[in-house]
Amino acid sequence: MKSWWRDRVAYQIYPRSFQDTDGNGIGDLRGIIKRLPYLKELGIGILWLSPVYRSPNDDNGYDISDYRSIHPDFGTMSEMDKLLQLAEKLDIKVIMDLVINHTSDEHEWFKESRNPDSPYRDYYIWRPGKNGKKPNNWTSFFAEDCWEFDERSGEYFLHLFSKKQPDLNYRNPKVIEEVKDIMRFWLEKGVAGFRCDVINVIWKESLANGRKRFILTGREHYLTNDGTHEILRELRRDVLSQFDCFAVGETVMVTPKSAFDLSDPSRGELDMLFSFEHMDTDSIIVKWFKKRFKPQKFCEVIAKWQTALEWNANYFENHDQPRSVSRFGDDQNFHDESARMLCVLLLSLRGTPFIYQGQEIGMTDFDFTSMDQIRDVESLNVYRLATRLHIPKSYRWKMILRSGRDNARTPMQWSAGKNAGFSTGTPWLGINGNHTKINVEAQDKDPNSVLAFYRKMIRLRNHNKLLRSGAFRSVEISRKLFVFERIHDKEKITVVINFSGNPGRYNASGKLLLSTYERIDYDGSLAPYEAVLLSGRNEG
Ligand code: TEU
């Protein structure tokens, strides 16, 4: 089957924050249906829906209690079917979020498994304590430890994420069969694949104590091991290979080598994956402790991954990350210019580009002023831990401001009107006050807007085979400049990026294809955050 997913631009919707149509303050499927023409006009070819399944929303849907039903807040299964039908008519492929490392503790399987004699007991990882202690010393992704004691069954269960997200036990063949059935259910409905949530931690090689670490003690026992590779090959063999679909993995803490093995087409596991190294260049060990963002380091990591993998899934933001224009650009002095520069960079790289809702209009980090406004379980846990560790309140709040996931989850800014046109009710999460300036309606008819530029750049990529599938060659990476080429046979496109708020200079030849500024030709001068694409002959 042709890898059509390599020729399309993908867009991620966080449904809870996208468009509410029934006034309950939560985005819904009818809202997504309403906005499909907007996505078509943007040039989107793949739509990734973050979870819309039934869930108690401890982790906003990444804690699933029924994989085959739609959460009533989002709508009904018939509305889901309608969304799929309309998307197909617009030639937009829809992929679902496959969250199979864990379920919700309100899933029937888990409720059953609390009975030690239940056939579902082995669907999860239950262990007795040791001398009144937890089964091991592992720590979770959400700043807690990894074991929760269940009074009823007198044992602990493992959870790498929140205590309401118990890990599934992949040593139990029934679990893998259940996952295959869930995948088939959605593929037979017409979805075109899956974004596989933290897919490289699902096999726990051992439950032994881990080496004490600042974060994720115990990770050596579950990160990207043979068990995970085998499960991925089995899912490919028994399910994915039967459908015209793709699987993109979210793979935490992978190296270029381990990522290559997970996404090498000849191994039949993932078709591509989201890595994190470029998203951690401004972190000190963990994302909550930040250092100054350095474009050179960021671009060096990107260049490394461009050649390390046969194919990448490229992204600069998602529902877990701060907004890219605030983090990698300059949302105060060069908002539009740096948003356009990031657009050129993302859409000029080799690999499938993933745009996150609101990125196309330059949405920024939130303007919250208090923890009362924070909803994300990860942020709430981290703030509680930082308080226990006596980290000063001002610094605790700075940690949340700079790295909290709610930065990306404020409702989509459709207009300057009430609630940014997101909802007629009270939004589940605060609306950014800058929606009066940054919104779709204001940009839709403005030829100089960030939105207009995304439409232009996506159109260029959708019609330029060299940009979609040419080889990547790094030319120059310095404190302010990132220059690379996309090459196919005798043709090449040179991408010159001034990754700074100062004017720059880089001499390069070629016909000007596009600039983030109005210009008719390229004389080597670069305005602040200017990016240009030049087409020419490949002599090298
Ligand atoms: O995220 C995996 C994960 O580890 C995230 O916490 C991410 O590493 C971190 O927040 C990035 O800074 C996936 C989902 O994307 C996330 O929304 C879920 O909370 C998590 O898995 C559990 O399902």
PDB file of C-alpha atoms in Angstrom, residues 383-530:
ATOM      1  CA  TYR A 383       2.532  21.833  41.979  1.00  0.00           C
ATOM      2  CA  ARG A 384       1.571  19.712  45.009  1.00  0.00           C
ATOM      3  CA  LEU A 385       4.945  17.913  44.938  1.00  0.00           C
ATOM      4  CA  ALA A 386       6.834  21.209  44.539  1.00  0.00           C
ATOM      5  CA  THR A 387       4.919  22.558  47.538  1.00  0.00           C
ATOM      6  CA  ARG A 388       5.890  19.487  49.582  1.00  0.00           C
ATOM      7  CA  LEU A 389       9.496  20.069  48.528  1.00  0.00           C
ATOM      8  CA  HIS A 390       9.246  23.666  49.789  1.00  0.00           C
ATOM      9  CA  ILE A 391      10.004  25.153  46.388  1.00  0.00           C
ATOM     10  CA  PRO A 392       9.096  28.875  46.755  1.00  0.00           C
ATOM     11  CA  LYS A 393       5.577  29.742  45.607  1.00  0.00           C
ATOM     12  CA  SER A 394       6.777  32.211  42.969  1.00  0.00           C
ATOM     13  CA  TYR A 395       9.018  29.554  41.423  1.00  0.00           C
ATOM     14  CA  ARG A 396       6.276  26.890  41.619  1.00  0.00           C
ATOM     15  CA  TRP A 397       3.953  29.155  39.659  1.00  0.00           C
ATOM     16  CA  LYS A 398       6.722  29.889  37.123  1.00  0.00           C
ATOM     17  CA  MET A 399       7.101  26.130  36.561  1.00  0.00           C
ATOM     18  CA  ILE A 400       3.399  25.878  35.664  1.00  0.00           C
ATOM     19  CA  LEU A 401       3.438  29.060  33.566  1.00  0.00           C
ATOM     20  CA  ARG A 402       6.322  27.863  31.418  1.00  0.00           C
ATOM     21  CA  SER A 403       5.610  24.145  31.158  1.00  0.00           C
ATOM     22  CA  GLY A 404       2.007  23.437  32.153  1.00  0.00           C
ATOM     23  CA  ARG A 405      -0.061  21.556  29.589  1.00  0.00           C
ATOM     24  CA  ASP A 406      -3.012  23.949  29.994  1.00  0.00           C
ATOM     25  CA  ASN A 407      -0.952  26.403  27.924  1.00  0.00           C
ATOM     26  CA  ALA A 408      -1.997  24.380  24.877  1.00  0.00           C
ATOM     27  CA  ARG A 409      -5.519  23.614  26.046  1.00  0.00           C
ATOM     28  CA  THR A 410      -7.175  27.030  26.262  1.00  0.00           C
ATOM     29  CA  PRO A 411     -10.124  27.028  23.873  1.00  0.00           C
ATOM     30  CA  MET A 412      -9.629  27.668  20.176  1.00  0.00           C
ATOM     31  CA  GLN A 413      -9.915  31.369  19.372  1.00  0.00           C
ATOM     32  CA  TRP A 414     -12.479  31.615  16.555  1.00  0.00           C
ATOM     33  CA  SER A 415     -13.425  35.282  17.015  1.00  0.00           C
ATOM     34  CA  ALA A 416     -12.938  38.391  19.120  1.00  0.00           C
ATOM     35  CA  GLY A 417     -16.444  37.848  20.537  1.00  0.00           C
ATOM     36  CA  LYS A 418     -17.701  36.260  23.761  1.00  0.00           C
ATOM     37  CA  ASN A 419     -15.616  33.237  24.732  1.00  0.00           C
ATOM     38  CA  ALA A 420     -13.675  33.692  21.475  1.00  0.00           C
ATOM     39  CA  GLY A 421     -16.581  32.123  19.607  1.00  0.00           C
ATOM     40  CA  PHE A 422     -15.716  28.788  21.242  1.00  0.00           C
ATOM     41  CA  SER A 423     -18.835  28.423  23.369  1.00  0.00           C
ATOM     42  CA  THR A 424     -22.020  30.231  24.375  1.00  0.00           C
ATOM     43  CA  GLY A 425     -21.627  28.616  27.801  1.00  0.00           C
ATOM     44  CA  THR A 426     -18.891  28.796  30.433  1.00  0.00           C
ATOM     45  CA  PRO A 427     -15.741  27.294  28.910  1.00  0.00           C
ATOM     46  CA  TRP A 428     -14.242  24.374  30.876  1.00  0.00           C
ATOM     47  CA  LEU A 429     -10.885  26.216  30.834  1.00  0.00           C
ATOM     48  CA  GLY A 430     -10.178  29.967  30.671  1.00  0.00           C
ATOM     49  CA  ILE A 431     -10.094  31.743  27.317  1.00  0.00           C
ATOM     50  CA  ASN A 432      -6.882  33.664  26.555  1.00  0.00           C
ATOM     51  CA  GLY A 433      -7.558  37.405  26.769  1.00  0.00           C
ATOM     52  CA  ASN A 434      -5.571  37.942  23.566  1.00  0.00           C
ATOM     53  CA  HIS A 435      -8.383  36.298  21.606  1.00  0.00           C
ATOM     54  CA  THR A 436      -9.556  39.843  20.821  1.00  0.00           C
ATOM     55  CA  LYS A 437      -6.487  40.169  18.604  1.00  0.00           C
ATOM     56  CA  ILE A 438      -5.535  36.564  17.769  1.00  0.00           C
ATOM     57  CA  ASN A 439      -8.513  34.767  16.242  1.00  0.00           C
ATOM     58  CA  VAL A 440      -9.626  33.021  13.045  1.00  0.00           C
ATOM     59  CA  GLU A 441     -12.237  35.604  12.075  1.00  0.00           C
ATOM     60  CA  ALA A 442      -9.730  38.495  12.177  1.00  0.00           C
ATOM     61  CA  GLN A 443      -7.192  36.529  10.140  1.00  0.00           C
ATOM     62  CA  ASP A 444      -9.465  34.737   7.707  1.00  0.00           C
ATOM     63  CA  LYS A 445      -9.766  37.629   5.261  1.00  0.00           C
ATOM     64  CA  ASP A 446      -6.378  39.249   6.009  1.00  0.00           C
ATOM     65  CA  PRO A 447      -3.852  38.270   3.305  1.00  0.00           C
ATOM     66  CA  ASN A 448      -1.000  39.187   5.647  1.00  0.00           C
ATOM     67  CA  SER A 449      -2.192  37.078   8.587  1.00  0.00           C
ATOM     68  CA  VAL A 450      -0.487  34.047  10.099  1.00  0.00           C
ATOM     69  CA  LEU A 451      -3.487  31.980   8.972  1.00  0.00           C
ATOM     70  CA  ALA A 452      -3.130  33.232   5.379  1.00  0.00           C
ATOM     71  CA  PHE A 453       0.547  32.270   5.464  1.00  0.00           C
ATOM     72  CA  TYR A 454      -0.185  28.754   6.802  1.00  0.00           C
ATOM     73  CA  ARG A 455      -2.690  28.293   3.961  1.00  0.00           C
ATOM     74  CA  LYS A 456      -0.081  29.460   1.435  1.00  0.00           C
ATOM     75  CA  MET A 457       2.738  27.316   2.856  1.00  0.00           C
ATOM     76  CA  ILE A 458       0.544  24.186   3.143  1.00  0.00           C
ATOM     77  CA  ARG A 459      -0.639  24.708  -0.432  1.00  0.00           C
ATOM     78  CA  LEU A 460       2.991  25.006  -1.564  1.00  0.00           C
ATOM     79  CA  ARG A 461       3.905  21.784   0.239  1.00  0.00           C
ATOM     80  CA  ASN A 462       0.845  19.923  -1.021  1.00  0.00           C
ATOM     81  CA  HIS A 463       1.856  20.787  -4.596  1.00  0.00           C
ATOM     82  CA  ASN A 464       5.631  20.378  -4.287  1.00  0.00           C
ATOM     83  CA  LYS A 465       6.975  16.841  -4.390  1.00  0.00           C
ATOM     84  CA  LEU A 466      10.469  17.999  -3.515  1.00  0.00           C
ATOM     85  CA  LEU A 467       9.260  19.520  -0.236  1.00  0.00           C
ATOM     86  CA  ARG A 468       7.196  16.441   0.542  1.00  0.00           C
ATOM     87  CA  SER A 469       9.673  13.702  -0.232  1.00  0.00           C
ATOM     88  CA  GLY A 470      13.083  15.175  -1.051  1.00  0.00           C
ATOM     89  CA  ALA A 471      16.147  14.137   0.953  1.00  0.00           C
ATOM     90  CA  PHE A 472      17.256  16.455   3.782  1.00  0.00           C
ATOM     91  CA  ARG A 473      20.755  17.964   3.804  1.00  0.00           C
ATOM     92  CA  SER A 474      21.911  20.344   6.545  1.00  0.00           C
ATOM     93  CA  VAL A 475      23.988  23.268   5.224  1.00  0.00           C
ATOM     94  CA  GLU A 476      24.577  25.650   8.142  1.00  0.00           C
ATOM     95  CA  ILE A 477      23.468  25.868  11.765  1.00  0.00           C
ATOM     96  CA  SER A 478      24.654  28.777  13.890  1.00  0.00           C
ATOM     97  CA  ARG A 479      23.391  30.922  16.743  1.00  0.00           C
ATOM     98  CA  LYS A 480      20.890  32.629  14.454  1.00  0.00           C
ATOM     99  CA  LEU A 481      20.837  30.733  11.159  1.00  0.00           C
ATOM    100  CA  PHE A 482      19.417  27.402  10.101  1.00  0.00           C
ATOM    101  CA  VAL A 483      20.046  26.599   6.419  1.00  0.00           C
ATOM    102  CA  PHE A 484      19.159  23.254   4.893  1.00  0.00           C
ATOM    103  CA  GLU A 485      18.262  21.757   1.541  1.00  0.00           C
ATOM    104  CA  ARG A 486      15.633  19.369   0.259  1.00  0.00           C
ATOM    105  CA  ILE A 487      16.978  17.441  -2.684  1.00  0.00           C
ATOM    106  CA  HIS A 488      15.689  15.145  -5.392  1.00  0.00           C
ATOM    107  CA  ASP A 489      17.947  14.302  -8.353  1.00  0.00           C
ATOM    108  CA  LYS A 490      19.019  17.553  -9.986  1.00  0.00           C
ATOM    109  CA  GLU A 491      16.515  19.722  -8.144  1.00  0.00           C
ATOM    110  CA  LYS A 492      16.815  21.288  -4.718  1.00  0.00           C
ATOM    111  CA  ILE A 493      15.075  23.744  -2.470  1.00  0.00           C
ATOM    112  CA  THR A 494      17.241  25.766  -0.096  1.00  0.00           C
ATOM    113  CA  VAL A 495      15.556  26.819   3.143  1.00  0.00           C
ATOM    114  CA  VAL A 496      17.189  29.796   4.857  1.00  0.00           C
ATOM    115  CA  ILE A 497      15.922  30.657   8.342  1.00  0.00           C
ATOM    116  CA  ASN A 498      16.885  33.649  10.465  1.00  0.00           C
ATOM    117  CA  PHE A 499      16.023  32.236  13.885  1.00  0.00           C
ATOM    118  CA  SER A 500      16.471  35.584  15.663  1.00  0.00           C
ATOM    119  CA  GLY A 501      14.881  38.980  16.224  1.00  0.00           C
ATOM    120  CA  ASN A 502      17.813  40.734  14.539  1.00  0.00           C
ATOM    121  CA  PRO A 503      18.343  41.262  10.800  1.00  0.00           C
ATOM    122  CA  GLY A 504      20.635  38.645   9.299  1.00  0.00           C
ATOM    123  CA  ARG A 505      22.464  37.747   6.148  1.00  0.00           C
ATOM    124  CA  TYR A 506      23.059  34.561   4.169  1.00  0.00           C
ATOM    125  CA  ASN A 507      24.125  34.400   0.533  1.00  0.00           C
ATOM    126  CA  ALA A 508      22.312  31.698  -1.384  1.00  0.00           C
ATOM    127  CA  SER A 509      21.293  31.393  -5.009  1.00  0.00           C
ATOM    128  CA  GLY A 510      18.047  30.227  -6.464  1.00  0.00           C
ATOM    129  CA  LYS A 511      14.607  31.401  -7.498  1.00  0.00           C
ATOM    130  CA  LEU A 512      12.590  32.820  -4.613  1.00  0.00           C
ATOM    131  CA  LEU A 513       9.694  30.438  -4.002  1.00  0.00           C
ATOM    132  CA  LEU A 514       8.370  31.996  -0.818  1.00  0.00           C
ATOM    133  CA  SER A 515       9.382  34.359   1.971  1.00  0.00           C
ATOM    134  CA  THR A 516       7.711  35.084   5.292  1.00  0.00           C
ATOM    135  CA  TYR A 517       8.005  38.735   4.277  1.00  0.00           C
ATOM    136  CA  GLU A 518       6.735  40.496   1.181  1.00  0.00           C
ATOM    137  CA  ARG A 519       9.677  40.456  -1.239  1.00  0.00           C
ATOM    138  CA  ILE A 520      10.150  39.845  -4.958  1.00  0.00           C
ATOM    139  CA  ASP A 521      13.668  38.446  -4.930  1.00  0.00           C
ATOM    140  CA  TYR A 522      16.372  37.323  -2.505  1.00  0.00           C
ATOM    141  CA  ASP A 523      19.469  39.482  -2.061  1.00  0.00           C
ATOM    142  CA  GLY A 524      20.976  37.636   0.912  1.00  0.00           C
ATOM    143  CA  SER A 525      19.519  40.010   3.505  1.00  0.00           C
ATOM    144  CA  LEU A 526      17.190  38.557   6.131  1.00  0.00           C
ATOM    145  CA  ALA A 527      14.700  40.457   8.223  1.00  0.00           C
ATOM    146  CA  PRO A 528      14.022  39.414  11.858  1.00  0.00           C
ATOM    147  CA  TYR A 529      12.702  35.811  11.921  1.00  0.00           C
ATOM    148  CA  GLU A 530      12.601  35.784   8.122  1.00  0.00           C
TER     149      GLU A 530
END
